[in-house]
CSV table of N, CA and C in Angstrom, one decimal:
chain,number,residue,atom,x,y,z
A,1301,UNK,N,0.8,-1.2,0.0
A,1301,UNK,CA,0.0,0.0,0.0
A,1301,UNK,C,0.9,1.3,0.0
A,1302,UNK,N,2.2,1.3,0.7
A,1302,UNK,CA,3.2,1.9,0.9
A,1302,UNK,C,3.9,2.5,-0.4
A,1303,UNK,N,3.6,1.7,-1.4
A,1303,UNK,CA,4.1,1.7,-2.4
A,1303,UNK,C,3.1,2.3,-3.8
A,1304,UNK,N,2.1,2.1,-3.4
A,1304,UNK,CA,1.3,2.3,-4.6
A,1304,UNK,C,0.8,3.8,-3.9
A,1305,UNK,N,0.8,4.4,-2.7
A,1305,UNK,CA,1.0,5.6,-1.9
A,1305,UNK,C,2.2,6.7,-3.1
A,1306,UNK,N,3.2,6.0,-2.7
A,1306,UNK,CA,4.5,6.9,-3.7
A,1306,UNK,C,4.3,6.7,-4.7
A,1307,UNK,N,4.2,5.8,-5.4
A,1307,UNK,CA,3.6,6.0,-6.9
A,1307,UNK,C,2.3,7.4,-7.5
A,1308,UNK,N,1.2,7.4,-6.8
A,1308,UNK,CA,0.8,8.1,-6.7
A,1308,UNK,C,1.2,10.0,-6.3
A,1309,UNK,N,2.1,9.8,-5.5
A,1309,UNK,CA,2.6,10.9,-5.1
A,1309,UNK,C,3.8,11.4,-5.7
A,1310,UNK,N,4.2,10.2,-7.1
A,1310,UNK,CA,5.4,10.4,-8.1
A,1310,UNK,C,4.0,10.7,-9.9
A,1311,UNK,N,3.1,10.2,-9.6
A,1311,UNK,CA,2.3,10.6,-10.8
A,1311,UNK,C,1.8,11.8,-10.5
A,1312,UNK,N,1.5,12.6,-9.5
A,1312,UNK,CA,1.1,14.1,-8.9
A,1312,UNK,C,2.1,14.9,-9.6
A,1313,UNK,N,3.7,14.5,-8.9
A,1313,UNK,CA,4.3,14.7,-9.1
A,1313,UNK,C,4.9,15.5,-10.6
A,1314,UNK,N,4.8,13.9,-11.3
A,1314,UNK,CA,5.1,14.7,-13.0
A,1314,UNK,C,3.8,15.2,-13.3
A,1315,UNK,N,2.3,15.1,-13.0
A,1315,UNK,CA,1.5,16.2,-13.4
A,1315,UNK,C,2.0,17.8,-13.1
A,1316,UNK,N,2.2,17.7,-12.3
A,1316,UNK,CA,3.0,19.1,-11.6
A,1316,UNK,C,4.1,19.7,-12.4
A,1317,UNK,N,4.6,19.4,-12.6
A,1317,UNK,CA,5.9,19.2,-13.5
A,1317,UNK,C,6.1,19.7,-14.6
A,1318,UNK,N,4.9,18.7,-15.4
A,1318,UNK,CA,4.6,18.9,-17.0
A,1318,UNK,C,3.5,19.9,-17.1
A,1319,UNK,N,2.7,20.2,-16.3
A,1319,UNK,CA,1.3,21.2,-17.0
A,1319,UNK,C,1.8,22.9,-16.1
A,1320,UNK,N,1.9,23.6,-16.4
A,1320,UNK,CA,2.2,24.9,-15.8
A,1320,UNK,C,1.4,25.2,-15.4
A,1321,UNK,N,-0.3,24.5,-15.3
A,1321,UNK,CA,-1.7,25.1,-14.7
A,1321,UNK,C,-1.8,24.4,-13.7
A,1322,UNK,N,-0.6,23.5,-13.5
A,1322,UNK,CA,-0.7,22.7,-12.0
A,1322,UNK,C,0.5,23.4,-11.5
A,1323,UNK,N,0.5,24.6,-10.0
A,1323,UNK,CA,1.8,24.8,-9.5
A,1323,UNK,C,1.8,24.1,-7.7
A,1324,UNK,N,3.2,24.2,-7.8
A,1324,UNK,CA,3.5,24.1,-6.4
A,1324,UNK,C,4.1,25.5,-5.9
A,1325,UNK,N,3.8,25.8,-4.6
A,1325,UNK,CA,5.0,26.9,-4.0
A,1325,UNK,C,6.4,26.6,-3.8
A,1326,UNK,N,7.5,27.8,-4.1
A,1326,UNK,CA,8.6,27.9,-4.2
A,1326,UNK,C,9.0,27.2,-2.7
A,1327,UNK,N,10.0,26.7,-2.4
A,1327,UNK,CA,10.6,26.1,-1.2
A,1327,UNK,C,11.6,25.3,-1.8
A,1328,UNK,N,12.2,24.5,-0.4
A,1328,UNK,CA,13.5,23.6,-0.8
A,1328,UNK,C,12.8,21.9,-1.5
A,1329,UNK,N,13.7,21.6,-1.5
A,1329,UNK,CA,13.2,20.2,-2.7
A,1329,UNK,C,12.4,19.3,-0.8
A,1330,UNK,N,12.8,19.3,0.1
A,1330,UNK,CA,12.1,18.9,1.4
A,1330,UNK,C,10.7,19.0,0.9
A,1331,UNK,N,10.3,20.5,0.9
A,1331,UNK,CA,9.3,21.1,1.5
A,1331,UNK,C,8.5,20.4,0.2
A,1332,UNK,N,8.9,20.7,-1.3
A,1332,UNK,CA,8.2,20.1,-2.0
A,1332,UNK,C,7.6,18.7,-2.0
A,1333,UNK,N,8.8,17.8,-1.4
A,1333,UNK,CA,8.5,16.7,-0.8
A,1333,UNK,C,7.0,16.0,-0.8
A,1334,UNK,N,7.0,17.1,1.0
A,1334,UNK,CA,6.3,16.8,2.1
A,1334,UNK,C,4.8,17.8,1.0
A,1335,UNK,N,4.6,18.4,0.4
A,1335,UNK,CA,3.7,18.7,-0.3
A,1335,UNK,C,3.0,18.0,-0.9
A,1336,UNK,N,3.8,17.2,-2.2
A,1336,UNK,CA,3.3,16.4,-2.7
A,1336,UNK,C,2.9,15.0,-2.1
A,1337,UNK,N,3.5,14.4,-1.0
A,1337,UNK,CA,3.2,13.6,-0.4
A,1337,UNK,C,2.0,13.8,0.6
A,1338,UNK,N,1.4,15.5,0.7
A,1338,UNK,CA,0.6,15.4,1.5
A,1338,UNK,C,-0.9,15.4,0.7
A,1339,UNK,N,-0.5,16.2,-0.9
A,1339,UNK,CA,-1.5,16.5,-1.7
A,1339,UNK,C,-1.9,14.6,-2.0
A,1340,UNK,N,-0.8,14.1,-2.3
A,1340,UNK,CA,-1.2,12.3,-2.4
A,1340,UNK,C,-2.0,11.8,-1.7
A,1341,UNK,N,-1.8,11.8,-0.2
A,1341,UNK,CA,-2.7,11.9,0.6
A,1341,UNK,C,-4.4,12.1,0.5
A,1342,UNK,N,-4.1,13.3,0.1
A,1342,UNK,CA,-5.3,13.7,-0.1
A,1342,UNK,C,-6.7,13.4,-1.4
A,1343,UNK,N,-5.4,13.3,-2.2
A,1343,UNK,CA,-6.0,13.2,-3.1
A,1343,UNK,C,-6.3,11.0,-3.3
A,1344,UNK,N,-6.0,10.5,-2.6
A,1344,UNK,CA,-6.0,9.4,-2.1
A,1344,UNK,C,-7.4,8.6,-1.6
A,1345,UNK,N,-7.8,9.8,-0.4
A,1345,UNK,CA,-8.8,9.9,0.5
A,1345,UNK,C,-10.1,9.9,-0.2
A,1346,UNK,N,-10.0,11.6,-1.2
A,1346,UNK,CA,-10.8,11.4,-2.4
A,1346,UNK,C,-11.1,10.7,-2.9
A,1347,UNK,N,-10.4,10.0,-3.7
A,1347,UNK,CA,-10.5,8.7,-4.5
A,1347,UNK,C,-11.2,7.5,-4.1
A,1348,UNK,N,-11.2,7.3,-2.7
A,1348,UNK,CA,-12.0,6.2,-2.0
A,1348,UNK,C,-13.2,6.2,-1.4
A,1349,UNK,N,-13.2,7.7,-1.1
A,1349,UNK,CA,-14.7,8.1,-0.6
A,1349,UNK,C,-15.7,8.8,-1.5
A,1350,UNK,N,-14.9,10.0,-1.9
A,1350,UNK,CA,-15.8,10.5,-2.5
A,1350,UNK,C,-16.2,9.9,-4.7
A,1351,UNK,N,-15.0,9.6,-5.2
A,1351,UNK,CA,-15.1,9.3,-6.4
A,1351,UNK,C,-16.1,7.8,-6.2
A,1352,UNK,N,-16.6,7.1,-5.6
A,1352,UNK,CA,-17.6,6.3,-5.7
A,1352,UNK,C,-18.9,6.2,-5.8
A,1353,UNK,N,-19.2,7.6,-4.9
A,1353,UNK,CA,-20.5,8.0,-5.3
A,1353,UNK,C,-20.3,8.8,-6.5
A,1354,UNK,N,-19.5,9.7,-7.0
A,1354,UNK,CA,-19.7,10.2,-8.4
A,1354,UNK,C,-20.0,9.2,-9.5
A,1355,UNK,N,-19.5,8.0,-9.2
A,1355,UNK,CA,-19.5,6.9,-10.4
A,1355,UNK,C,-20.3,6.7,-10.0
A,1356,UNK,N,-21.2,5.8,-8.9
A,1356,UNK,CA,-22.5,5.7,-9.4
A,1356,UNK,C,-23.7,6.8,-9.5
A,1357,UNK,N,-23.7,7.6,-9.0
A,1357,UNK,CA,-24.8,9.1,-9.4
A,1357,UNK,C,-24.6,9.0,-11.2
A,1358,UNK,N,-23.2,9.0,-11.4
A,1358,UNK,CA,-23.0,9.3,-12.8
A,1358,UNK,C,-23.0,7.8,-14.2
A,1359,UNK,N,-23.5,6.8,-13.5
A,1359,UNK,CA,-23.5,6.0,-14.2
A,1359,UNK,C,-23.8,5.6,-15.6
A,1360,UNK,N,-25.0,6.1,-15.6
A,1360,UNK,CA,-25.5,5.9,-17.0
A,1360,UNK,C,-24.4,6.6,-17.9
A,1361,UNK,N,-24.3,7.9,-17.5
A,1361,UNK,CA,-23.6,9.1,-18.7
A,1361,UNK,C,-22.2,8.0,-18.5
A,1362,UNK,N,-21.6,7.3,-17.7
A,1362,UNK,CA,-20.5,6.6,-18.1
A,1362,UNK,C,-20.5,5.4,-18.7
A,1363,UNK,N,-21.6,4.8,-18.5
A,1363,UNK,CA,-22.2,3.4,-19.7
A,1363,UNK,C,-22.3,4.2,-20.9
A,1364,UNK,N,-23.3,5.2,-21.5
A,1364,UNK,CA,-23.0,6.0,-22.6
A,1364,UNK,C,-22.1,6.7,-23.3
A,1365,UNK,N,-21.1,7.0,-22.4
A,1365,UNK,CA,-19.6,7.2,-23.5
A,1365,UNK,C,-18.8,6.2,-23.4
A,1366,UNK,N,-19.1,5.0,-22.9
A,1366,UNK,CA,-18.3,4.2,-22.8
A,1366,UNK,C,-16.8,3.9,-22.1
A,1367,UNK,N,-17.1,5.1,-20.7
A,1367,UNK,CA,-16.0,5.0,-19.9
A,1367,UNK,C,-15.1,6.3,-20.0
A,1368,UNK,N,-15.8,6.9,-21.2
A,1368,UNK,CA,-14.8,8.3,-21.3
A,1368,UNK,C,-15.0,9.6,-20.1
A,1369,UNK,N,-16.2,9.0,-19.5
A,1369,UNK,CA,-16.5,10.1,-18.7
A,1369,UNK,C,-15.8,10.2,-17.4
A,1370,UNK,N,-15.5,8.6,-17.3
A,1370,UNK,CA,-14.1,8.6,-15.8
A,1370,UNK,C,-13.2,9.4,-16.1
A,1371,UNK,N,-12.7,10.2,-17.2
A,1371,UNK,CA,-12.1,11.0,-16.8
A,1371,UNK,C,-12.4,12.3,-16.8
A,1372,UNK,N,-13.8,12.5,-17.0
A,1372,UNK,CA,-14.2,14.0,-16.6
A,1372,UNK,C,-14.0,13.7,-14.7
A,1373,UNK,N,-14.5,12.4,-14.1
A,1373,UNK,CA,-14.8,12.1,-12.6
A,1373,UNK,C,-13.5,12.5,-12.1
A,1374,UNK,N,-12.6,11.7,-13.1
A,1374,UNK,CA,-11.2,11.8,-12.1
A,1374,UNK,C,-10.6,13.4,-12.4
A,1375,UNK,N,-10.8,14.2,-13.2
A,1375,UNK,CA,-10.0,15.5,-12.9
A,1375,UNK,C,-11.0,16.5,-12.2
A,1376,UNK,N,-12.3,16.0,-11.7
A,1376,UNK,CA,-13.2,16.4,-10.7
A,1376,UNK,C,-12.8,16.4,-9.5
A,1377,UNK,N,-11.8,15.0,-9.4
A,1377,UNK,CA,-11.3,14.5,-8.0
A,1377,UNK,C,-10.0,15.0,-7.8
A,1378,UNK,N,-9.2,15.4,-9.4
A,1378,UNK,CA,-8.2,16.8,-9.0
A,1378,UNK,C,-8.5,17.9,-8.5
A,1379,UNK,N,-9.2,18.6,-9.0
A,1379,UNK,CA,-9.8,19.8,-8.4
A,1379,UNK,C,-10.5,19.8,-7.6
A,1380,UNK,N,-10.8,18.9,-6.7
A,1380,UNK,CA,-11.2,18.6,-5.2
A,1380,UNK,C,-9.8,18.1,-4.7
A,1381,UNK,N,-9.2,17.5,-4.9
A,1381,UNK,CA,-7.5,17.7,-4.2
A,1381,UNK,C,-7.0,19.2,-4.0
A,1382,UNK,N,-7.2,19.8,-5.1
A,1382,UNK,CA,-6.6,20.9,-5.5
A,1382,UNK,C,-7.2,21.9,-3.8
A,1383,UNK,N,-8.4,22.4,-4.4
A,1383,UNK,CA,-9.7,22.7,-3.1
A,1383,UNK,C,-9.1,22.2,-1.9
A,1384,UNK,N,-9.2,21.1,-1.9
A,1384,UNK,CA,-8.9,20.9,0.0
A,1384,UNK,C,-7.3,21.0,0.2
A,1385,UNK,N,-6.5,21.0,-0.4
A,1385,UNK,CA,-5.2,21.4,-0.3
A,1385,UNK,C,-5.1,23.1,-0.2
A,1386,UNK,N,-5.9,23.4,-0.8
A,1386,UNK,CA,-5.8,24.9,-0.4
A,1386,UNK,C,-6.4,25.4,0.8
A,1387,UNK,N,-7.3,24.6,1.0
A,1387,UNK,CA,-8.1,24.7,2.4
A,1387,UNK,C,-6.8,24.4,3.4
A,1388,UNK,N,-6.0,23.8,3.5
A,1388,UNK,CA,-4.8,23.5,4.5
A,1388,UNK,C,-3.5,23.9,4.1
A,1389,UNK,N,-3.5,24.8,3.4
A,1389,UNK,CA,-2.8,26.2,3.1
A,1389,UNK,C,-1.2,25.0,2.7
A,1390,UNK,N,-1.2,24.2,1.8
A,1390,UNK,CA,-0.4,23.0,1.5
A,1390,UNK,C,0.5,23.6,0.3
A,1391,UNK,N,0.0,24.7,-0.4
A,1391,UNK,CA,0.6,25.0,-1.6
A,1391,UNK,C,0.8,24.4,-2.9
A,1392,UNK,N,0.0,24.2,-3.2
A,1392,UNK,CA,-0.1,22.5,-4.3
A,1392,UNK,C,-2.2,23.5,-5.0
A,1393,UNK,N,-1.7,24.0,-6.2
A,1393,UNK,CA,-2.9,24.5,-7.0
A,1393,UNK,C,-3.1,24.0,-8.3
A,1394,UNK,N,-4.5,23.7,-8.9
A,1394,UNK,CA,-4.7,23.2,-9.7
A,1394,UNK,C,-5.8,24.3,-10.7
A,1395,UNK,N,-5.4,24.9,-11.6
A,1395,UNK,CA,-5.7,26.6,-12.2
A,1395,UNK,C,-6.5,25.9,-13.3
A,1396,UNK,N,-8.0,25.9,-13.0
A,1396,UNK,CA,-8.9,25.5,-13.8
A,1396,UNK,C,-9.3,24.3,-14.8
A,1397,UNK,N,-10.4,23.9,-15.7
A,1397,UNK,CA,-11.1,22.5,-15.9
A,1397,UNK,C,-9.7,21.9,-16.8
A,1398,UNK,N,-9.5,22.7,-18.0
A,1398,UNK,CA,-8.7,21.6,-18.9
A,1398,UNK,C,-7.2,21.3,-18.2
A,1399,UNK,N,-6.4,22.2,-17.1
A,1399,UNK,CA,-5.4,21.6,-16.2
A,1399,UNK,C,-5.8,20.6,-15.4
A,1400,UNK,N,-7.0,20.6,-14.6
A,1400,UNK,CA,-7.6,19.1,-14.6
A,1400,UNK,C,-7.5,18.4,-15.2
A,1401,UNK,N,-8.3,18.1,-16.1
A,1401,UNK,CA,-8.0,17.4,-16.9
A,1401,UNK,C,-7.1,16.3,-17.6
A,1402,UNK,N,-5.9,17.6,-18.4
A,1402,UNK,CA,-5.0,17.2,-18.9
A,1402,UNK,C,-4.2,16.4,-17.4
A,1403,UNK,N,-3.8,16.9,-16.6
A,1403,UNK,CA,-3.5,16.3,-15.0
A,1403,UNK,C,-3.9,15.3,-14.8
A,1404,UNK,N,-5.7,15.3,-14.7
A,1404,UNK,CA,-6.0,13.6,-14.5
A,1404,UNK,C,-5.4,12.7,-15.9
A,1405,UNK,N,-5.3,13.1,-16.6
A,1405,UNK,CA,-4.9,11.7,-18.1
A,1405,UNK,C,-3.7,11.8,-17.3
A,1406,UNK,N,-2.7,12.4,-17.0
A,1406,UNK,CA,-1.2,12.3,-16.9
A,1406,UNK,C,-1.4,11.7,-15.5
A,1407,UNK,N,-1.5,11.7,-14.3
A,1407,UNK,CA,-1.8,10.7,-13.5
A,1407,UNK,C,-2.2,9.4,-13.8
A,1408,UNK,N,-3.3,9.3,-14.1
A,1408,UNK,CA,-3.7,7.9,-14.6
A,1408,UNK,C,-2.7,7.5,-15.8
A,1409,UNK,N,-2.0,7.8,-16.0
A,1409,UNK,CA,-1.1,7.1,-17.6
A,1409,UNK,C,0.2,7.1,-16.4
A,1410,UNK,N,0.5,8.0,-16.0
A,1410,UNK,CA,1.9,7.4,-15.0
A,1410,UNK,C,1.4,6.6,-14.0
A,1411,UNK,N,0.2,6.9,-13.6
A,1411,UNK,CA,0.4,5.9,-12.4
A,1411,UNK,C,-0.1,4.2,-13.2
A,1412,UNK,N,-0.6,4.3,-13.8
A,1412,UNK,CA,-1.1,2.8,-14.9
A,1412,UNK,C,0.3,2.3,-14.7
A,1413,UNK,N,1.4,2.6,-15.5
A,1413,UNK,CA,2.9,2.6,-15.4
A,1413,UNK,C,3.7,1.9,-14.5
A,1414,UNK,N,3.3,2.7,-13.1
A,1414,UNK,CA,4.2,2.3,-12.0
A,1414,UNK,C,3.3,1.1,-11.1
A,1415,UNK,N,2.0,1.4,-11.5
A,1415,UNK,CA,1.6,0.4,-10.4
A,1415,UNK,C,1.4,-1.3,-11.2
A,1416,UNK,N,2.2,-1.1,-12.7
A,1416,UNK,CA,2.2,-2.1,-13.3
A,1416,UNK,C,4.0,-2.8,-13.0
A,1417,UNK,N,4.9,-2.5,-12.4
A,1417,UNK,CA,5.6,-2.4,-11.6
A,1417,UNK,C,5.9,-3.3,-10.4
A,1418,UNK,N,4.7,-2.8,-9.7
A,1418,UNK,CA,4.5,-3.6,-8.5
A,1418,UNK,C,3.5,-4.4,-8.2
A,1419,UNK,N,4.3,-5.1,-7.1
A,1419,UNK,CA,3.5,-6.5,-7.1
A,1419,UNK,C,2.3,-6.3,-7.0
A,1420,UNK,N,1.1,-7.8,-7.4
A,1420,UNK,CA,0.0,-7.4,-7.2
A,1420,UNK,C,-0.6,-7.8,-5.9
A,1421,UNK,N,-1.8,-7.3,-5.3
A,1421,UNK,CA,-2.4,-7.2,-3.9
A,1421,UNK,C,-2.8,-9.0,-3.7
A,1422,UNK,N,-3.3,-9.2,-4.7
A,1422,UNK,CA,-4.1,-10.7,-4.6
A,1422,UNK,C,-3.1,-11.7,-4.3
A,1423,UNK,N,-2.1,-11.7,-5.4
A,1423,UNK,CA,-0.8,-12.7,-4.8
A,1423,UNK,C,-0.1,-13.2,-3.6
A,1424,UNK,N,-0.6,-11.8,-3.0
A,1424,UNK,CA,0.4,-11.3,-1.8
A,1424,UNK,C,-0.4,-12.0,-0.6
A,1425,UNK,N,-1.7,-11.7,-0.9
A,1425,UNK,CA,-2.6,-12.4,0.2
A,1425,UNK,C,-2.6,-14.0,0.2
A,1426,UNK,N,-2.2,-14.6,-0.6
A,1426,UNK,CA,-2.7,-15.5,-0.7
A,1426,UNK,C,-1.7,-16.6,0.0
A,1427,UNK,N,-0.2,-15.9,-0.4
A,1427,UNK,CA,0.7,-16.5,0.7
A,1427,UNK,C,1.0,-16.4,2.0
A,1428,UNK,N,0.1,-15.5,2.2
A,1428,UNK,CA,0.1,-15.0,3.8
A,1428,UNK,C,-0.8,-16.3,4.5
């Protein structure tokens, strides 16, 4: 879990990185760190609580495009990272829909990546 945590907080990361509509505040490479590690967090929490009622409220419209609309949900759940990161004065902003956006594809394409990497959950249990 520890792992798929950093990954996540390494795909924030190069969204950050690559879109200029996603900033972080100036500080030492630490501070950035503990930022993105906290925005991961957060945006983590999101992901488990709130992105599951969006998917079912929104179901149909995502049976009807055929899945394309998870990624309107998921750069929804950027800019709700973005939002509550500002709310805890974290420094980590996310400057409107199509930086969403473009952000959620770039997360989900790095994190697809890394979490293809590591081991899988099921295996692991099973030798326990």
């Amino acid at each position: 879990m520890l792992l798929r945590f950093l990954a996540n907080a390494a795909a924030l990361a190069v969204a950050t990185w690559v879109l200029p509509g996603i900033s972080l505040t100036d500080g030492s490479t630490l501070q950035k760190v503990l930022v993105l590690l906290g925005v991961a967090l957060i945006f983590g929490i999101v992901n488990a609580v709130v992105k599951p009622l969006f998917q079912l409220v929104t179901l149909p419209v995502i049976i009807l495009s055929l899945g394309v609309f998870l990624l309107i949900i998921n750069a929804a759940m950027l800019g709700l990272a973005s939002w509550v990161s500002g709310l805890l004065d974290l420094g980590w902003h996310v400057d409107g829909f199509w930086n969403a956006l473009f952000g959620a594809l770039i997360v989900s394409v790095v994190s697809f990546v890394l979490n293809a990497f590591l081991p899988d959950r099921k295996n692991r249990r099973g030798r326990a």
